[in-house]
Short mmCIF file of C-alpha atoms in Angstrom, two decimals:
data_model
loop_
_atom_site.label_atom_id
_atom_site.label_comp_id
_atom_site.label_asym_id
_atom_site.label_seq_id
_atom_site.Cartn_x
_atom_site.Cartn_y
_atom_site.Cartn_z
CA MET Z 1 -20.47 18.10 -14.09
CA LEU Z 2 -21.69 17.36 -17.64
CA ALA Z 3 -18.15 17.83 -18.95
CA ILE Z 4 -16.81 15.26 -16.47
CA LEU Z 5 -19.56 12.76 -17.34
CA SER Z 6 -18.85 13.13 -21.06
CA VAL Z 7 -15.25 11.93 -20.66
CA ALA Z 8 -15.90 9.40 -17.87
CA PRO Z 9 -15.64 6.33 -20.19
CA LEU Z 10 -12.02 7.28 -20.93
CA TYR Z 11 -11.02 6.74 -17.27
CA LEU Z 12 -11.01 4.09 -14.56
CA LYS Z 13 -13.17 4.54 -11.45
CA ASP Z 14 -10.57 6.82 -9.85
CA MET Z 15 -11.00 9.29 -12.76
CA SER Z 16 -7.21 9.73 -12.82
CA HIS Z 17 -5.94 6.80 -14.92
CA PHE Z 18 -6.99 5.93 -18.47
CA SER Z 19 -9.28 2.98 -19.19
CA LYS Z 20 -8.64 0.76 -22.23
CA LEU Z 21 -10.87 3.11 -24.23
CA GLY Z 22 -8.85 6.08 -22.96
CA HIS Z 23 -5.58 4.51 -24.13
CA VAL Z 24 -7.04 3.81 -27.56
CA TRP Z 25 -8.34 7.39 -27.80
CA THR Z 26 -4.90 8.78 -26.86
CA LYS Z 27 -3.14 6.49 -29.35
CA ASN Z 28 -5.41 7.65 -32.16
CA ARG Z 29 -4.82 11.34 -31.32
CA ILE Z 30 -1.04 10.79 -31.40
CA ILE Z 31 -1.28 9.00 -34.76
CA ASP Z 32 -3.36 11.89 -36.17
CA ILE Z 33 -0.73 14.44 -35.07
CA LEU Z 34 2.15 12.42 -36.54
CA GLN Z 35 0.37 11.89 -39.85
CA LYS Z 36 -0.50 15.59 -40.18
CA GLN Z 37 3.14 16.56 -39.55
CA ASN Z 38 4.46 13.82 -41.89
CA LYS Z 39 6.81 12.44 -39.24
CA LYS Z 40 9.01 9.39 -39.89
CA ARG Z 41 9.38 6.54 -37.42
CA SER Z 42 12.52 6.27 -35.27
CA ASP Z 43 13.30 3.31 -32.99
CA ARG Z 44 15.89 5.21 -30.95
CA VAL Z 45 14.98 5.22 -27.24
CA ASN Z 46 16.86 7.49 -24.84
CA PRO Z 47 16.99 6.67 -21.12
CA TRP Z 48 14.49 8.37 -18.81
CA GLU Z 49 15.96 11.21 -16.74
CA SER Z 50 13.62 10.26 -13.90
CA THR Z 51 10.61 8.09 -13.13
CA ASP Z 52 7.35 8.69 -11.31
CA GLN Z 53 5.48 6.42 -8.93
CA CYS Z 54 1.69 6.13 -8.69
CA LEU Z 55 0.33 3.79 -6.04
CA SER Z 56 -3.36 3.24 -5.32
CA TRP Z 57 -4.87 0.75 -2.87
CA PHE Z 58 -8.36 2.22 -3.33
CA GLU Z 59 -9.72 -0.84 -5.19
CA THR Z 60 -7.29 -3.58 -4.12
CA GLY Z 61 -6.52 -3.02 -0.43
CA GLN Z 62 -2.90 -3.90 -1.21
CA SER Z 63 0.00 -1.50 -0.57
CA PRO Z 64 3.76 -2.24 -0.71
CA LEU Z 65 4.51 0.70 1.61
CA GLY Z 66 5.34 0.34 5.28
CA THR Z 67 2.79 2.01 7.58
CA ASN Z 68 1.32 1.93 11.09
CA MET Z 69 -2.20 2.61 9.75
CA HIS Z 70 -4.93 0.01 9.38
CA MET Z 71 -6.15 -0.93 5.89
CA HIS Z 72 -9.95 -0.83 6.07
CA GLU Z 73 -12.57 -1.86 3.51
CA PHE Z 74 -14.91 1.06 4.17
CA SER Z 75 -17.24 0.22 1.27
CA PRO Z 76 -17.55 -2.90 -0.93
CA THR Z 77 -14.29 -3.08 -2.97
CA LYS Z 78 -13.16 0.34 -1.62
CA PHE Z 79 -10.13 0.44 0.72
CA ALA Z 80 -8.20 3.07 2.65
CA LEU Z 81 -5.42 3.45 5.21
CA GLU Z 82 -7.13 5.14 8.14
CA ALA Z 83 -5.36 7.74 10.31
CA GLN Z 84 -6.48 7.67 13.94
CA LEU Z 85 -6.71 10.53 16.43
CA SER Z 86 -5.65 8.13 19.21
CA LYS Z 87 -2.18 7.68 17.66
CA SER Z 88 0.60 10.19 18.36
CA ILE Z 89 1.56 9.89 14.70
CA ASN Z 90 0.23 8.13 11.61
CA PHE Z 91 2.84 7.44 8.95
CA ILE Z 92 3.46 5.94 5.51
CA GLU Z 93 6.99 4.98 4.50
CA LEU Z 94 8.15 6.40 1.16
CA VAL Z 95 10.99 5.34 -1.15
CA ASN Z 96 12.29 7.75 -3.80
CA GLU Z 97 14.48 5.68 -6.13
CA ASN Z 98 15.66 8.71 -8.12
CA SER Z 99 18.81 10.73 -7.47
CA HIS Z 100 16.88 13.98 -6.99
CA PRO Z 101 13.82 15.08 -4.97
CA GLU Z 102 10.35 14.06 -6.15
CA PHE Z 103 7.04 15.86 -5.54
CA LEU Z 104 4.48 14.05 -3.37
CA TYR Z 105 0.70 14.10 -3.77
CA LEU Z 106 -1.49 12.34 -1.20
CA SER Z 107 -4.72 10.73 -2.43
CA HIS Z 108 -7.48 10.81 0.20
CA MET Z 109 -11.26 10.85 0.58
CA SER Z 110 -13.25 14.10 0.67
CA THR Z 111 -16.93 15.06 0.75
CA GLY Z 112 -19.14 18.07 0.12
CA PRO Z 113 -21.05 20.06 1.14
CA GLN Z 114 -21.19 18.14 4.45
CA GLU Z 115 -17.93 17.40 6.23
CA PHE Z 116 -17.56 13.70 7.06
CA TYR Z 117 -13.75 13.46 7.30
CA PRO Z 118 -11.38 15.28 9.68
CA GLU Z 119 -8.70 17.63 8.44
CA ALA Z 120 -5.06 16.54 8.68
CA ILE Z 121 -1.62 18.09 8.84
CA ALA Z 122 0.85 16.29 6.57
CA GLU Z 123 4.63 16.52 6.80
CA ILE Z 124 7.59 14.65 5.31
CA TYR Z 125 10.51 13.48 7.48
CA SER Z 126 13.74 12.17 6.00
CA ASN Z 127 14.75 9.80 8.82
CA MET Z 128 13.51 7.81 11.81
CA THR Z 129 14.97 10.27 14.35
CA GLU Z 130 12.84 13.10 12.98
CA LEU Z 131 9.83 10.77 12.87
CA GLU Z 132 10.22 9.83 16.54
CA PHE Z 133 10.61 13.48 17.58
CA SER Z 134 7.41 14.42 15.73
CA LYS Z 135 5.39 12.13 18.01
CA SER Z 136 5.74 14.65 20.85
CA MET Z 137 4.39 17.53 18.73
CA SER Z 138 0.73 18.53 18.83
CA PHE Z 139 -1.51 19.10 15.80
CA HIS Z 140 -1.24 22.87 16.25
CA ASP Z 141 2.56 22.77 16.70
CA VAL Z 142 2.98 20.92 13.42
CA LYS Z 143 0.45 23.19 11.68
CA LYS Z 144 2.65 26.24 12.48
CA LYS Z 145 5.65 24.74 10.68
CA THR Z 146 6.32 26.06 7.17
CA SER Z 147 7.24 22.54 6.04
CA SER Z 148 3.80 21.11 6.88
CA LYS Z 149 0.73 21.00 4.66
CA HIS Z 150 -2.88 21.51 5.81
CA ILE Z 151 -5.06 18.86 4.12
CA LEU Z 152 -8.72 19.89 3.83
CA THR Z 153 -11.37 17.24 3.23
CA CYS Z 154 -14.58 19.23 2.65
CA TYR Z 155 -15.90 21.30 -0.26
CA ASN Z 156 -18.36 23.68 1.40
CA GLU Z 157 -19.24 25.39 -1.89
CA THR Z 158 -20.82 22.19 -3.28
CA PRO Z 159 -24.59 22.70 -3.88
CA PRO Z 160 -26.71 20.75 -1.35
CA GLN Z 161 -28.61 19.06 -4.18
CA LEU Z 162 -25.33 17.69 -5.64
CA PRO Z 163 -23.45 16.06 -2.73
CA VAL Z 164 -20.10 14.53 -3.68
CA HIS Z 165 -17.79 11.85 -2.31
CA VAL Z 166 -14.46 12.24 -4.10
CA VAL Z 167 -10.85 11.13 -4.19
CA SER Z 168 -8.69 14.25 -3.80
CA HIS Z 169 -4.99 14.46 -4.63
CA HIS Z 170 -3.29 17.12 -2.49
CA TYR Z 171 0.27 18.32 -2.91
CA VAL Z 172 2.31 17.71 0.27
CA GLY Z 173 5.93 18.57 -0.53
CA GLU Z 174 9.29 17.34 -1.78
CA VAL Z 175 10.54 13.83 -1.01
CA PRO Z 176 14.35 13.47 -0.88
CA PRO Z 177 16.13 10.52 -2.52
CA GLY Z 178 16.01 7.31 -0.52
CA ARG Z 179 13.78 6.45 2.42
CA SER Z 180 11.53 8.98 4.16
CA PHE Z 181 8.19 9.18 5.97
CA LEU Z 182 4.88 10.91 5.29
CA THR Z 183 3.19 11.73 8.60
CA LEU Z 184 -0.41 12.68 9.33
CA LYS Z 185 -1.69 14.47 12.44
CA ILE Z 186 -5.43 14.52 13.19
CA ASN Z 187 -7.07 17.01 15.56
CA MET Z 188 -10.67 15.84 15.90
CA GLU Z 189 -13.11 12.98 15.42
CA LYS Z 190 -15.59 13.10 12.55
CA THR Z 191 -18.16 10.68 11.12
CA TYR Z 192 -15.31 8.80 9.42
CA PRO Z 193 -11.54 8.75 10.08
CA PHE Z 194 -9.11 10.41 7.68
CA ARG Z 195 -8.73 7.97 4.76
CA SER Z 196 -5.66 7.77 2.51
CA VAL Z 197 -6.15 5.80 -0.71
CA GLY Z 198 -2.87 6.31 -2.58
CA ILE Z 199 0.21 8.41 -3.28
CA ILE Z 200 1.80 9.99 -6.35
CA LEU Z 201 5.52 10.74 -6.61
CA SER Z 202 6.26 12.95 -9.61
CA PRO Z 203 9.40 14.58 -11.06
CA LYS Z 204 7.36 17.80 -11.37
CA ALA Z 205 4.72 19.59 -9.30
CA PHE Z 206 1.37 20.05 -11.07
CA GLY Z 207 -0.49 22.50 -8.84
CA ASP Z 208 -1.89 22.21 -5.34
CA LYS Z 209 -4.65 19.64 -5.85
CA VAL Z 210 -6.78 17.62 -8.27
CA GLU Z 211 -10.25 16.13 -7.63
CA ALA Z 212 -11.72 12.98 -9.12
CA ILE Z 213 -15.35 11.81 -8.85
CA PHE Z 214 -16.09 8.09 -8.54
#
């Protein structure tokens, strides 16, 4: 916890993206490395092989993605798309503009040690036909599929004296080029509904999950 607090000024509230101070710190580290290695400047810029996509509506309540979920301001200046148990399917439309698959991480709210959010089963469908068919499948049917991902929202090992409310980034799976759909199935009611606050599409997978305290 002390280690996280010591670097907190380098990040925005989501503890994932650099603040202005964080960008300055990174720039200075790069300059130090280049000076030590006596590198000469080159203005040649090669094209990117691929691009990533990081979208967060956590602080703005604005998302360019199609969805059937309601955007809710659950705390002052904190927003989320809420997945409901009453719906046969909750979905977010995805667009991969690259010519190869990208790796999807879902940003959502989690707590510990008490469980305030329901678990979810996430799956990616590449077309509307598959999306429509998934509506007839139960939570447990989808959970059995090897292509689905079980999203946990509680950290039971958290000490009672240090309760946390965090944004978690869980790996879901590969997103094919073009249009596809991220679906969420909920199996029970909790104190709060399952809350999605952003997505990350990356050319590479960086482990199963990352947590960020705000």
